[in-house]
Short mmCIF file of C-alpha atoms in Angstrom, two decimals:
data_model
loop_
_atom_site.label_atom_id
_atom_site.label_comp_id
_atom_site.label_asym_id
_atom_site.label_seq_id
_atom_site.Cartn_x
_atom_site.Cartn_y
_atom_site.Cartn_z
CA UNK A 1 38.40 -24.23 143.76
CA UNK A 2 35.83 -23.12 146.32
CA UNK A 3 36.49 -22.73 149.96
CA UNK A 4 37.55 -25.44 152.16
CA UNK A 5 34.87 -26.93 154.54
CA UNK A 6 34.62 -26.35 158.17
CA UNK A 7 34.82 -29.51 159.90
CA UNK A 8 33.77 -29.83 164.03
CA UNK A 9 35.35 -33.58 165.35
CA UNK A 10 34.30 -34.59 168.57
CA UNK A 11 33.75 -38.08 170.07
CA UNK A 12 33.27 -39.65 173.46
CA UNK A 13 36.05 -41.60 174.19
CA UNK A 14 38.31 -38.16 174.91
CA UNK A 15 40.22 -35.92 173.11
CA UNK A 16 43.54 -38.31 173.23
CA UNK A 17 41.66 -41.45 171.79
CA UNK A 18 43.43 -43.25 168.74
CA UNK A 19 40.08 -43.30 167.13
CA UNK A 20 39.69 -39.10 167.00
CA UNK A 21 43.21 -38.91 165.75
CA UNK A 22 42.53 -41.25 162.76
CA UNK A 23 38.83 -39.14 162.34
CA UNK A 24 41.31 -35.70 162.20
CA UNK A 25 43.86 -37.15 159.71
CA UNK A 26 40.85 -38.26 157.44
CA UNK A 27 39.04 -34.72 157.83
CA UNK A 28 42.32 -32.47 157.44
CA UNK A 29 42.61 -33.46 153.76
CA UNK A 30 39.11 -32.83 152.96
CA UNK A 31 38.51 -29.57 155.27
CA UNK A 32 39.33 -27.09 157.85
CA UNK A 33 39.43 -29.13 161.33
CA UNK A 34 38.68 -27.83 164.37
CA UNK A 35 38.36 -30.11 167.61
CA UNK A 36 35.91 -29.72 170.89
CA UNK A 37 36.53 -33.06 172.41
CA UNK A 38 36.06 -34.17 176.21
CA UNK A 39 38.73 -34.09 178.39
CA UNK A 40 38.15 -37.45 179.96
CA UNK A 41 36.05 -40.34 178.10
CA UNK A 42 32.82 -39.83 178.19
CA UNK A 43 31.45 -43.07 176.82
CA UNK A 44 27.67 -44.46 177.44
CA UNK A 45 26.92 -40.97 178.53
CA UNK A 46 23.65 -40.49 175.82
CA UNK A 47 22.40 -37.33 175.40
CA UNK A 48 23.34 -36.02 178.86
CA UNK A 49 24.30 -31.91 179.00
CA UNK A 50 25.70 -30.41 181.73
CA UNK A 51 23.26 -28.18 183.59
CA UNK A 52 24.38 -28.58 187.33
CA UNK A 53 28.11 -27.87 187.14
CA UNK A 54 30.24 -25.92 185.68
CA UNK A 55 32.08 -26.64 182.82
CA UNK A 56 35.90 -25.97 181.51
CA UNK A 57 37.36 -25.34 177.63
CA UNK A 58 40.77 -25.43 177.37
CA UNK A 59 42.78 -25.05 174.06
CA UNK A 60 45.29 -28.15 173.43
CA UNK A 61 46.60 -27.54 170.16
CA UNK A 62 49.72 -25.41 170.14
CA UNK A 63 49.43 -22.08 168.38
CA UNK A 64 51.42 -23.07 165.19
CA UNK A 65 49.37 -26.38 164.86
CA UNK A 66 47.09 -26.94 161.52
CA UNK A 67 44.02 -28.49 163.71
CA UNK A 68 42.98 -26.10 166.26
CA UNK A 69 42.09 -28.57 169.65
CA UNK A 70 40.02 -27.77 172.67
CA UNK A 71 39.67 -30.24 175.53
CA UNK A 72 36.15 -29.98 176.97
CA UNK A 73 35.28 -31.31 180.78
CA UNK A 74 31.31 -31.90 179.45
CA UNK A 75 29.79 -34.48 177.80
CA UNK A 76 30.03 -35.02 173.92
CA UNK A 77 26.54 -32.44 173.92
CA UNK A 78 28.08 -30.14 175.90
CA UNK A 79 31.30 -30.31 173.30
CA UNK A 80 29.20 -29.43 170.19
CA UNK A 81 27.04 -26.80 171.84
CA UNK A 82 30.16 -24.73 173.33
CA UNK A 83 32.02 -25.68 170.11
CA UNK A 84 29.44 -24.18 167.91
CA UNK A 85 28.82 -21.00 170.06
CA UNK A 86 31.95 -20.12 172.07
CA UNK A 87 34.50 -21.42 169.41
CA UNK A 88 33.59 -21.50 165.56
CA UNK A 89 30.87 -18.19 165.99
CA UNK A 90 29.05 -20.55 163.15
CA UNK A 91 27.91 -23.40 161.88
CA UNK A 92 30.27 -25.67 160.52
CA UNK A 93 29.86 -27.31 157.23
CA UNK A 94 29.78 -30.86 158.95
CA UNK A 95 29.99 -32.15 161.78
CA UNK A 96 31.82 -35.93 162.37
CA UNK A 97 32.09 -38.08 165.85
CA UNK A 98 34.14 -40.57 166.52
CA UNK A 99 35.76 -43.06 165.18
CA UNK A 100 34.27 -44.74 168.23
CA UNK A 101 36.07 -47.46 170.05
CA UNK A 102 33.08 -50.06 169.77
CA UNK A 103 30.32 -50.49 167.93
CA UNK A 104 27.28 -48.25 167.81
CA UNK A 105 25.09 -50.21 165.83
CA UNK A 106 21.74 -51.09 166.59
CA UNK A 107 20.17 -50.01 170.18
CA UNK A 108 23.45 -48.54 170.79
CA UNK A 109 22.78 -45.84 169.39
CA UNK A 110 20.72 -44.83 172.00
CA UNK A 111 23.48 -45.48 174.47
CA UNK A 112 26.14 -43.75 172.72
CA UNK A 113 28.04 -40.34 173.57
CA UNK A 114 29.39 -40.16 169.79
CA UNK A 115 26.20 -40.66 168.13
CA UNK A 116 24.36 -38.16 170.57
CA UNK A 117 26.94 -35.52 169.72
CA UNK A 118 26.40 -36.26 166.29
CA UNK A 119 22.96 -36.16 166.76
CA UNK A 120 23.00 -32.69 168.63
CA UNK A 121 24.55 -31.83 165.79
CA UNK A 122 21.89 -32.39 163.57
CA UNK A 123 19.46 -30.77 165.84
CA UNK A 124 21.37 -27.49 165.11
CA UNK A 125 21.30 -27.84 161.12
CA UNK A 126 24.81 -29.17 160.50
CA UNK A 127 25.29 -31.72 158.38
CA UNK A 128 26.58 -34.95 160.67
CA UNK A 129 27.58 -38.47 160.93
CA UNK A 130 28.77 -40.44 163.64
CA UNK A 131 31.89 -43.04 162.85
CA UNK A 132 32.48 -46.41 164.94
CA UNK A 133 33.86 -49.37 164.22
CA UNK A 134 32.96 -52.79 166.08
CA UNK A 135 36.34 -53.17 167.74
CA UNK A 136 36.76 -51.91 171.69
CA UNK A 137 40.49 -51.91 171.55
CA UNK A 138 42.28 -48.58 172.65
CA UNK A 139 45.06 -50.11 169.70
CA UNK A 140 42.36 -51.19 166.95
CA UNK A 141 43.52 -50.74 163.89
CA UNK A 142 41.57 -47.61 162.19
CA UNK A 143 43.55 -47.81 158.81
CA UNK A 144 41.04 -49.48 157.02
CA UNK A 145 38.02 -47.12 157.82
CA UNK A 146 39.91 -44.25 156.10
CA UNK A 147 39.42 -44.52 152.47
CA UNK A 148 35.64 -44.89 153.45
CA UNK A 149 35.22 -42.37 156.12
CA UNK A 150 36.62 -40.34 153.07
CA UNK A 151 34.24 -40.74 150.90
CA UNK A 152 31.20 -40.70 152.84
CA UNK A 153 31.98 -37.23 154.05
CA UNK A 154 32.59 -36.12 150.90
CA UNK A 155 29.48 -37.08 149.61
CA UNK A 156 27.64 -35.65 152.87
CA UNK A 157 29.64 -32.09 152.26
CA UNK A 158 28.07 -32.26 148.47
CA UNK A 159 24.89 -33.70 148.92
CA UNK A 160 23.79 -32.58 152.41
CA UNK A 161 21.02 -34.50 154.08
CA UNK A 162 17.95 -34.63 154.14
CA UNK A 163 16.52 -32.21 157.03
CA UNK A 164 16.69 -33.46 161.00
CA UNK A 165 18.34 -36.76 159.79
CA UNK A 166 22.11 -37.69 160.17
CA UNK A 167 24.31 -40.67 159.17
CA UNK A 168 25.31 -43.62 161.78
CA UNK A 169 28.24 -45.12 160.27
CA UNK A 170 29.82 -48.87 161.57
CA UNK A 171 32.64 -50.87 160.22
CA UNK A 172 33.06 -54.69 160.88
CA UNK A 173 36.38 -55.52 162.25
CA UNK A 174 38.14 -56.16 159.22
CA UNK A 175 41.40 -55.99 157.00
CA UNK A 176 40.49 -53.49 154.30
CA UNK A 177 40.33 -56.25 151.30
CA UNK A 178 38.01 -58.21 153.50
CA UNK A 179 35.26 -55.03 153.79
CA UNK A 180 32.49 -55.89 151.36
CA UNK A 181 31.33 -52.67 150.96
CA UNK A 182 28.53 -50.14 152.10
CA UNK A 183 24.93 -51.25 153.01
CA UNK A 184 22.34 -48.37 154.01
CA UNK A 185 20.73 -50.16 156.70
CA UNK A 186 17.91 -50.50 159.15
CA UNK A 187 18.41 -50.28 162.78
CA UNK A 188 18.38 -54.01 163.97
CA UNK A 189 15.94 -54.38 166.77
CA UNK A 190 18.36 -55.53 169.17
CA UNK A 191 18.96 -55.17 173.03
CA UNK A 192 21.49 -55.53 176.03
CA UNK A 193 20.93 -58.31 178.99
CA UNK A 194 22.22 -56.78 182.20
CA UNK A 195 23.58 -58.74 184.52
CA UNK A 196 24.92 -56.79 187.65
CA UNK A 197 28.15 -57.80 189.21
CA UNK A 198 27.70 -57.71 192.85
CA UNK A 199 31.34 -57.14 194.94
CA UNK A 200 31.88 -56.10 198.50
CA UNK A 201 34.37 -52.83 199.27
CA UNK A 202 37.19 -53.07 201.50
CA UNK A 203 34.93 -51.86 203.96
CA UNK A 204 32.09 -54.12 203.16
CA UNK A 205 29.66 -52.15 201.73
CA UNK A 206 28.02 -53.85 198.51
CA UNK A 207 28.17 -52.07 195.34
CA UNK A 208 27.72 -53.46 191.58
CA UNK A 209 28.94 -53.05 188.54
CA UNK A 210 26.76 -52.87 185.18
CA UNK A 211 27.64 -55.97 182.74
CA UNK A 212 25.52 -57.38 180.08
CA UNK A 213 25.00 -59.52 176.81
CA UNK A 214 24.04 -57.71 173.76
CA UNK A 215 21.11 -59.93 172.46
CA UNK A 216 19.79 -59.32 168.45
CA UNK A 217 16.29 -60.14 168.17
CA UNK A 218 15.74 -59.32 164.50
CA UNK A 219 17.46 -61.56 161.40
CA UNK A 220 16.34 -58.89 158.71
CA UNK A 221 19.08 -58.95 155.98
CA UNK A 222 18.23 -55.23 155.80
CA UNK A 223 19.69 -54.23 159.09
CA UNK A 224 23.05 -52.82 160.58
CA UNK A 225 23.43 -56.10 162.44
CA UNK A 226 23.24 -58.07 159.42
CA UNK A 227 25.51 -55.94 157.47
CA UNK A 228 28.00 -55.68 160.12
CA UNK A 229 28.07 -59.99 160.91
CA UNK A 230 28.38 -59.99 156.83
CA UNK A 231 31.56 -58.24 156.21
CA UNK A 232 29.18 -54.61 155.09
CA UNK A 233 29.57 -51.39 156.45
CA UNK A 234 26.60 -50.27 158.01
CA UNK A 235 24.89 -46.77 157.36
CA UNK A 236 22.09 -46.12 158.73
CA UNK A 237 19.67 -42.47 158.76
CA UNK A 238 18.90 -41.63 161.97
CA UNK A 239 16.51 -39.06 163.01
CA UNK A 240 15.90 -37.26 166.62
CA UNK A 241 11.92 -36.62 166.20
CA UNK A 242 11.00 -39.92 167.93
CA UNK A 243 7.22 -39.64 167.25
CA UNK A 244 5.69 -43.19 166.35
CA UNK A 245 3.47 -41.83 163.77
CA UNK A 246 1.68 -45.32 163.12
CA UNK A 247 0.62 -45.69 166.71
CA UNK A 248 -1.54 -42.25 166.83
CA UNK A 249 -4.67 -43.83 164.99
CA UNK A 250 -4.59 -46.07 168.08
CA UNK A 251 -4.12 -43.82 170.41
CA UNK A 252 -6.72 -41.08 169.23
CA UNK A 253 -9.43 -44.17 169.96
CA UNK A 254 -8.32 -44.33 173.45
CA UNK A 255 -11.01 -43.10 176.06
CA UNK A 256 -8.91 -40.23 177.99
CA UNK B 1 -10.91 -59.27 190.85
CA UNK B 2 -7.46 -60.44 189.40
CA UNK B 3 -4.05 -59.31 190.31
CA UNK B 4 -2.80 -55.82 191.12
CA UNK B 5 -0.64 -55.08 188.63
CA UNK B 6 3.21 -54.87 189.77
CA UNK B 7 4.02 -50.75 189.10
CA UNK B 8 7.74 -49.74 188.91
CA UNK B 9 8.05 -45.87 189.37
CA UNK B 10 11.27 -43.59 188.60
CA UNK B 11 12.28 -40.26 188.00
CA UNK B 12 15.10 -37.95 187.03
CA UNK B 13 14.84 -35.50 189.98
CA UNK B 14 15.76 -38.11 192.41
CA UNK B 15 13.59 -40.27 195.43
CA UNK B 16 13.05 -37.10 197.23
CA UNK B 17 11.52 -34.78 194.50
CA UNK B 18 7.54 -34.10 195.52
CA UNK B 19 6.82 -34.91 191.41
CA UNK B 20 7.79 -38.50 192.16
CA UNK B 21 5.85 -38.31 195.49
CA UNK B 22 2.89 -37.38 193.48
CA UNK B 23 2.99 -40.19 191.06
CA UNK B 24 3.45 -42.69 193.76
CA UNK B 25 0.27 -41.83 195.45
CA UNK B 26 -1.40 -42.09 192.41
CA UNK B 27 0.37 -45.24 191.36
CA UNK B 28 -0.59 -47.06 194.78
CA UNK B 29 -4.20 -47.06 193.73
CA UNK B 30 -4.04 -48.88 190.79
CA UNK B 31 -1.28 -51.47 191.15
CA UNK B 32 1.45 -52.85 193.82
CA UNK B 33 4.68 -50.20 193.77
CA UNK B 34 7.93 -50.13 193.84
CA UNK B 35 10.16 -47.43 193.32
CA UNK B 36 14.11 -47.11 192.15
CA UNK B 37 14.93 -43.91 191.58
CA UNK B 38 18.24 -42.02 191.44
CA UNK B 39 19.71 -40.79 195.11
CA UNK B 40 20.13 -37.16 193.66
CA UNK B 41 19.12 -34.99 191.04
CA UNK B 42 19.89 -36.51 187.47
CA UNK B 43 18.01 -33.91 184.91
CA UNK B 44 19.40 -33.79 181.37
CA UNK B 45 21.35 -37.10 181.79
CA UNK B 46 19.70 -38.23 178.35
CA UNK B 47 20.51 -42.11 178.03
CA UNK B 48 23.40 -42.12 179.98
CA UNK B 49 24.13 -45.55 181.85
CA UNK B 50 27.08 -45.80 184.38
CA UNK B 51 29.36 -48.33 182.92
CA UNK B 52 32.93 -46.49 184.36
CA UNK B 53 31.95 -46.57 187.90
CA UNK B 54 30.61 -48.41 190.41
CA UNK B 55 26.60 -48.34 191.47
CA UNK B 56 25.14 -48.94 194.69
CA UNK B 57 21.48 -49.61 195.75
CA UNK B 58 19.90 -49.04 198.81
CA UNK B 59 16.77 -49.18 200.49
CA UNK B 60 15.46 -46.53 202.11
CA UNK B 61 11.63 -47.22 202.60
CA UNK B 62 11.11 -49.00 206.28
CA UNK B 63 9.93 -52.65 206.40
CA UNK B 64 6.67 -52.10 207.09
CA UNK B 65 6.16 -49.68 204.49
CA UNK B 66 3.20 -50.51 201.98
CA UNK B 67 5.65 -49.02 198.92
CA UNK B 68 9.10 -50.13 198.38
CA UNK B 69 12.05 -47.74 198.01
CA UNK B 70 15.10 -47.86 196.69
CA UNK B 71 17.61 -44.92 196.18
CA UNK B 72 20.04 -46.41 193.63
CA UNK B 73 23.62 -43.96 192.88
CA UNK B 74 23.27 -44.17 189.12
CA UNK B 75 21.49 -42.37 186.41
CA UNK B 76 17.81 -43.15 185.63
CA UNK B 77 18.44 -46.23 182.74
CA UNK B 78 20.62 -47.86 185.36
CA UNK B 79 17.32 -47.19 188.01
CA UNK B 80 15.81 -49.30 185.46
CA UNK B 81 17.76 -51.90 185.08
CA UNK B 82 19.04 -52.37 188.27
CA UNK B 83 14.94 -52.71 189.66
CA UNK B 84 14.13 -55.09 186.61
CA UNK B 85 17.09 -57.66 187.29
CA UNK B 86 18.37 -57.04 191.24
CA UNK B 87 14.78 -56.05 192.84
CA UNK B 88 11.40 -57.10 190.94
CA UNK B 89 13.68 -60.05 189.42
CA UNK B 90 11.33 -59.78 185.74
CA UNK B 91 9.43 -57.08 184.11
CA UNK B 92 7.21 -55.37 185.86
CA UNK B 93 3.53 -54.56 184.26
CA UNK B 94 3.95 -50.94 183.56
CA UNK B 95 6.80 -48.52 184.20
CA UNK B 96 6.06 -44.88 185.25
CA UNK B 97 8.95 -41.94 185.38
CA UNK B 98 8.29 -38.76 186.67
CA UNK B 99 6.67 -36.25 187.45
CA UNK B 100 9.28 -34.45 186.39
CA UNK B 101 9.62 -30.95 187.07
CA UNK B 102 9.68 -28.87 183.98
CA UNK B 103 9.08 -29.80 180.51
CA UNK B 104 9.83 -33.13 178.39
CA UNK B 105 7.94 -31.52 174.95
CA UNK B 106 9.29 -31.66 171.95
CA UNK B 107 13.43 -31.76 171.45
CA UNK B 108 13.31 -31.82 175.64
CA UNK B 109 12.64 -35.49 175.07
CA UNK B 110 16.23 -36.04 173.94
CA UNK B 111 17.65 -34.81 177.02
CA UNK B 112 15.49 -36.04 179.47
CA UNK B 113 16.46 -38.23 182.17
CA UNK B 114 12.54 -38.99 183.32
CA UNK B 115 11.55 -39.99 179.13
CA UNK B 116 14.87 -41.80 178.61
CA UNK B 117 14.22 -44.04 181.86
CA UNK B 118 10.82 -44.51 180.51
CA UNK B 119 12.65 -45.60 177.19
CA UNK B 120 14.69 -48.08 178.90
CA UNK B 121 11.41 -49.66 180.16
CA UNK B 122 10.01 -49.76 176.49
CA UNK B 123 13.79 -51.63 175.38
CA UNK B 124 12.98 -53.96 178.12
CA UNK B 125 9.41 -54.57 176.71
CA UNK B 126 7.78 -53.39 179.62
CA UNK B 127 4.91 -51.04 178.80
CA UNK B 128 6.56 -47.65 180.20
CA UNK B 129 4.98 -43.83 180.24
CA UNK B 130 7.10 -40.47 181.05
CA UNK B 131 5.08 -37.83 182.80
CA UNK B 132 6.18 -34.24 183.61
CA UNK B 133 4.76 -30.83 184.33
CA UNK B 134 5.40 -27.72 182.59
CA UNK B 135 6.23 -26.12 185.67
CA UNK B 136 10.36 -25.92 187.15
CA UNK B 137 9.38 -25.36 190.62
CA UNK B 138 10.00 -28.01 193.48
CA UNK B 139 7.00 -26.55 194.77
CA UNK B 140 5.13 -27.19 191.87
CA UNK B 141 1.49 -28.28 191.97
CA UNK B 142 0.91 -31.81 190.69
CA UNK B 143 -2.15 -32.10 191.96
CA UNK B 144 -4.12 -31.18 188.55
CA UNK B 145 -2.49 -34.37 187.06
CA UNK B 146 -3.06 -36.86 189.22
CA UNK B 147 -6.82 -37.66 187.78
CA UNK B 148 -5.40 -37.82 184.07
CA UNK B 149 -2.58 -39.77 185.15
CA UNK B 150 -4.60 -42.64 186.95
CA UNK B 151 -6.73 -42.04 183.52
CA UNK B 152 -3.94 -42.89 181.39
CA UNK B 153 -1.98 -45.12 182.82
CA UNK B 154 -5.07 -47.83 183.53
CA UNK B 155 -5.57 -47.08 179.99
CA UNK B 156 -2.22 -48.82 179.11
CA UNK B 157 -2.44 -51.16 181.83
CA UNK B 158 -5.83 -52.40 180.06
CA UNK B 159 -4.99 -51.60 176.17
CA UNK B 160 -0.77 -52.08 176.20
CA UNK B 161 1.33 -50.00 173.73
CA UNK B 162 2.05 -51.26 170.37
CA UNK B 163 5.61 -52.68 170.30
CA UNK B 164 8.39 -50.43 170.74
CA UNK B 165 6.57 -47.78 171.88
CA UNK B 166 6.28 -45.53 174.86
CA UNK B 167 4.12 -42.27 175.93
CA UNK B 168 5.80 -38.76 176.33
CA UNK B 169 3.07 -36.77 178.52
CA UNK B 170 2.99 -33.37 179.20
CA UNK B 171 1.02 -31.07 181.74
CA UNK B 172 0.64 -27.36 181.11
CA UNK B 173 0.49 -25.61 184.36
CA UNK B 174 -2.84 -24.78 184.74
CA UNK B 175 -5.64 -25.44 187.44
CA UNK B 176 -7.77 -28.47 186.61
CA UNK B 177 -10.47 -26.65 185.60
CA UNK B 178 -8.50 -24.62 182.96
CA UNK B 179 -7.31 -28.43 180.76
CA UNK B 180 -8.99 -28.39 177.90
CA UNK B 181 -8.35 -32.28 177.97
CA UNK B 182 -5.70 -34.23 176.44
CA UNK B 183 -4.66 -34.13 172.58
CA UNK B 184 -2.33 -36.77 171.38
CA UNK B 185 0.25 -35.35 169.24
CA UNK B 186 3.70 -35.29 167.06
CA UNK B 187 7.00 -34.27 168.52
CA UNK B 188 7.22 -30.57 167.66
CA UNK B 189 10.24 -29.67 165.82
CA UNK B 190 12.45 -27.39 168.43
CA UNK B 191 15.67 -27.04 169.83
CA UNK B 192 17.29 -25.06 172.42
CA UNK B 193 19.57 -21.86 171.41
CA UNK B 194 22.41 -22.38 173.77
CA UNK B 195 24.34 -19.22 175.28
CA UNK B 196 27.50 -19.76 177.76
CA UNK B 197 27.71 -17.73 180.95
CA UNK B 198 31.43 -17.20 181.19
CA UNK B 199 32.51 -16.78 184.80
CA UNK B 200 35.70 -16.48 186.54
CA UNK B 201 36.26 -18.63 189.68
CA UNK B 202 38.26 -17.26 192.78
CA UNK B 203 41.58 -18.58 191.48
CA UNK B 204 40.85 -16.63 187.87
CA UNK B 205 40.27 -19.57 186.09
CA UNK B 206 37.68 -18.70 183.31
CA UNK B 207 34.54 -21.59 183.33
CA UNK B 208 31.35 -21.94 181.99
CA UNK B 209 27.47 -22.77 182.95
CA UNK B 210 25.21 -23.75 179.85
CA UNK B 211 22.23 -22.05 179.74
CA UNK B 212 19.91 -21.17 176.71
CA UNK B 213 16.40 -20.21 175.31
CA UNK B 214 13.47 -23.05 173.94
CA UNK B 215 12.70 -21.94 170.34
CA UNK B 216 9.54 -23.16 168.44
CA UNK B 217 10.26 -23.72 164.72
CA UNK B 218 6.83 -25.76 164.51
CA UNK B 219 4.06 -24.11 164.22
CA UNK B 220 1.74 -27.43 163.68
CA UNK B 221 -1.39 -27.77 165.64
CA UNK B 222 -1.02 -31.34 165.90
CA UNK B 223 2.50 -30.58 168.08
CA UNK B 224 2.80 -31.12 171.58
CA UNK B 225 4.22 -27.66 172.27
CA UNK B 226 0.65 -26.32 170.21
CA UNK B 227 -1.29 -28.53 172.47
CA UNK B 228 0.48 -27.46 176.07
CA UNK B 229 0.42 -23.40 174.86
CA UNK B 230 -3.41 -24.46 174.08
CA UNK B 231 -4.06 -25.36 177.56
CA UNK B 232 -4.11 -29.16 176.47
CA UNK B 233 -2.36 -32.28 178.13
CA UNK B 234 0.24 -33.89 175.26
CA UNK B 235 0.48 -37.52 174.51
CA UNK B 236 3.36 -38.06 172.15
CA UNK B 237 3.81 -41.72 171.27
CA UNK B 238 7.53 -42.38 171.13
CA UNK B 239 10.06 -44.97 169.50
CA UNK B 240 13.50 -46.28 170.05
CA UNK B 241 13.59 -47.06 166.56
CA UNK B 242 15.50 -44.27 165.30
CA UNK B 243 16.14 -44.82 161.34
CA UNK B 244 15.05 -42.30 159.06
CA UNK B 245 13.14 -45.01 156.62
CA UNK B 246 12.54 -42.14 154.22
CA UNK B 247 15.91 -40.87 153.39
CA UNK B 248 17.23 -44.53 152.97
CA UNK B 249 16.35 -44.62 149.15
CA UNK B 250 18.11 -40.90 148.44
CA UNK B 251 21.08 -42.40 150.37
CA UNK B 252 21.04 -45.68 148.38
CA UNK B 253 21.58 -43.60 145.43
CA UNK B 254 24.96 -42.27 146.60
CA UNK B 255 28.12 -43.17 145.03
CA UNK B 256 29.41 -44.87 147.67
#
């Protein structure tokens, strides 16, 4: 038998998340788990670091524990960065976010604090994949991600990835029996509506609140959406070198 | 003559930063503007949208002011969406973030809150540009931009941007005489190696400020960072789209 992997967790919805305890049960029969997760949730928070404050690392785990667990005050970045540098000394041998509260599908990935850690990740040459499933509930049921979260790490830990790309894994909400399968997917072109919800404070000064509709422009049977509305779980490669190589021709004709 | 075009203008710095001053005046000579941009500093926020807290908007340019002002509380994205449906009430004809001091080049464009604003525009469908100058200083010197700037951005007023994408452009801080011209270019492939500075605060508690060192991987002269250490101004055209269409057939080979 060869070594056991060394796994990094994290997510975004905070170290004490249902959804990060079901991600560590999964990844403590397959590896060695250690946890950097944020202190507080840290959801919607994209690809923000923490450059103009300070930030905190405290170790929650007790000494005789099996998982070793830090609490983090940054951002999901932040929690990969110090977790790679100040904890592990190295690279671990994959990386895994999540399982997110909510779906990350689509445009959301943009959006999303466990993708972007997953994706900072990736930008540091460690295998990763982010986990969600399409279910916002603090008491969803995560029991029948776990045979598949299995497997898909495993086959990440002996295939690796291709270079600067990284997995974004949804499940539907559904009873084990009634998941489909896997689908590698497109990202659906799909986008939120805002509406604002504008209240007055006790001392009558208007603020608002951010609401909105999540509106999917694109019926291609080939993308997360589709998989996800069908039953599938959706995988999808992502990549962080957002050049759109098709529009340089155009470009290059430009008079500038 | 027809219509000014309607101009939204943002940043990451916040309403009072002299790179968004800069791009205003430039902006008010091509098109009606108005500006929502964040009421403090907001660098590195990435996508981050303010869905856990509550947002306010205020105006802070006089009545009588040819350009319109608002100072909003949230990150850049909300600045965005907060102008498109509570100010301009439907898209405007061209979104402009910036000029943001210090680099959005390569991996930087991940972080950014000026190019991730820009990338909530491009969601939106609005045709959106990011512009920042390779120089950190709040005393920088925009002035060397501002003829490229009007340059490029009446270029996409007049041409558009294919569909789903935005511009990522970059100054190098030289005089005007010393740009070479403009070169448009890939995303080069770089990341940041992070170091911790571990402090201890009065009480002894032990905390932490990020910090960290740009490193060039990509030695391609048709990168942005070749093209700014060259003396040229980088266009990088940039998608939302983030799948990784090339690793989806090595994937679909997976036992999964």
């Amino acid at each position: 038998m060869t070594e056991r992997p060394l796994i990094l967790v994290t997510n975004d919805d905070g170290i004490t998340a249902p959804g990060i305890r079901a991600l560590i049960d999964v990844m403590s029969e397959i590896g060695n788990v250690v946890v950097v997760a944020p202190d507080k949730p840290q959801s919607a928070m994209g690809h923000a670091i923490t450059i103009n404050n300070t930030l905190y690392l405290n170790k929650v785990s007790a000494e005789q524990a099996v998982v070793t667990e830090y609490a983090c005050s940054g951002t999901p970045v932040d929690c990969v960065k110090m977790a790679v540098v100040e904890i592990l000394h190295r690279k671990p041998d994959l990386c895994v976010s999540g399982i997110n509260h909510g779906s990350n599908s689509s445009i959301n990935v943009i959006y999303s604090g466990t993708m972007s850690a997953a994706v900072e990740a990736a930008i540091e040459g460690i295998p990763s994949i982010g986990f969600s499933l399409c279910d916002y509930d603090w008491n969803a049921d995560f029991t029948p991600t776990k045979e598949y979260i299995r497997r898909i790490a495993t086959e990440v830990l002996k295939n690796g990835l291709p270079d600067g790309v990284l997995l974004n894994v949804n499940f539907p909400k559904l009873a084990e029996d009634a998941i489909q399968g896997i689908k590698v997917c497109r990202q659906a072109k799909a986008m939120w509506m805002e509406t604002f919800d504008k209240r007055k404070s006790p001392s009558g000064r208007e603020y608002y609140w951010l609401t909105g509709e999540f509106v999917n422009q694109d019926n291609g049977e080939d993308t997360d959406e589709w998989a996800l509305n069908n039953g599938y779980i959706s995988v999808v490669p992502v990549q962080f070198d957002l050049t759109a190589y098709h529009a340089m021709p155009q470009l290059q004709n430009w008079k500038l």
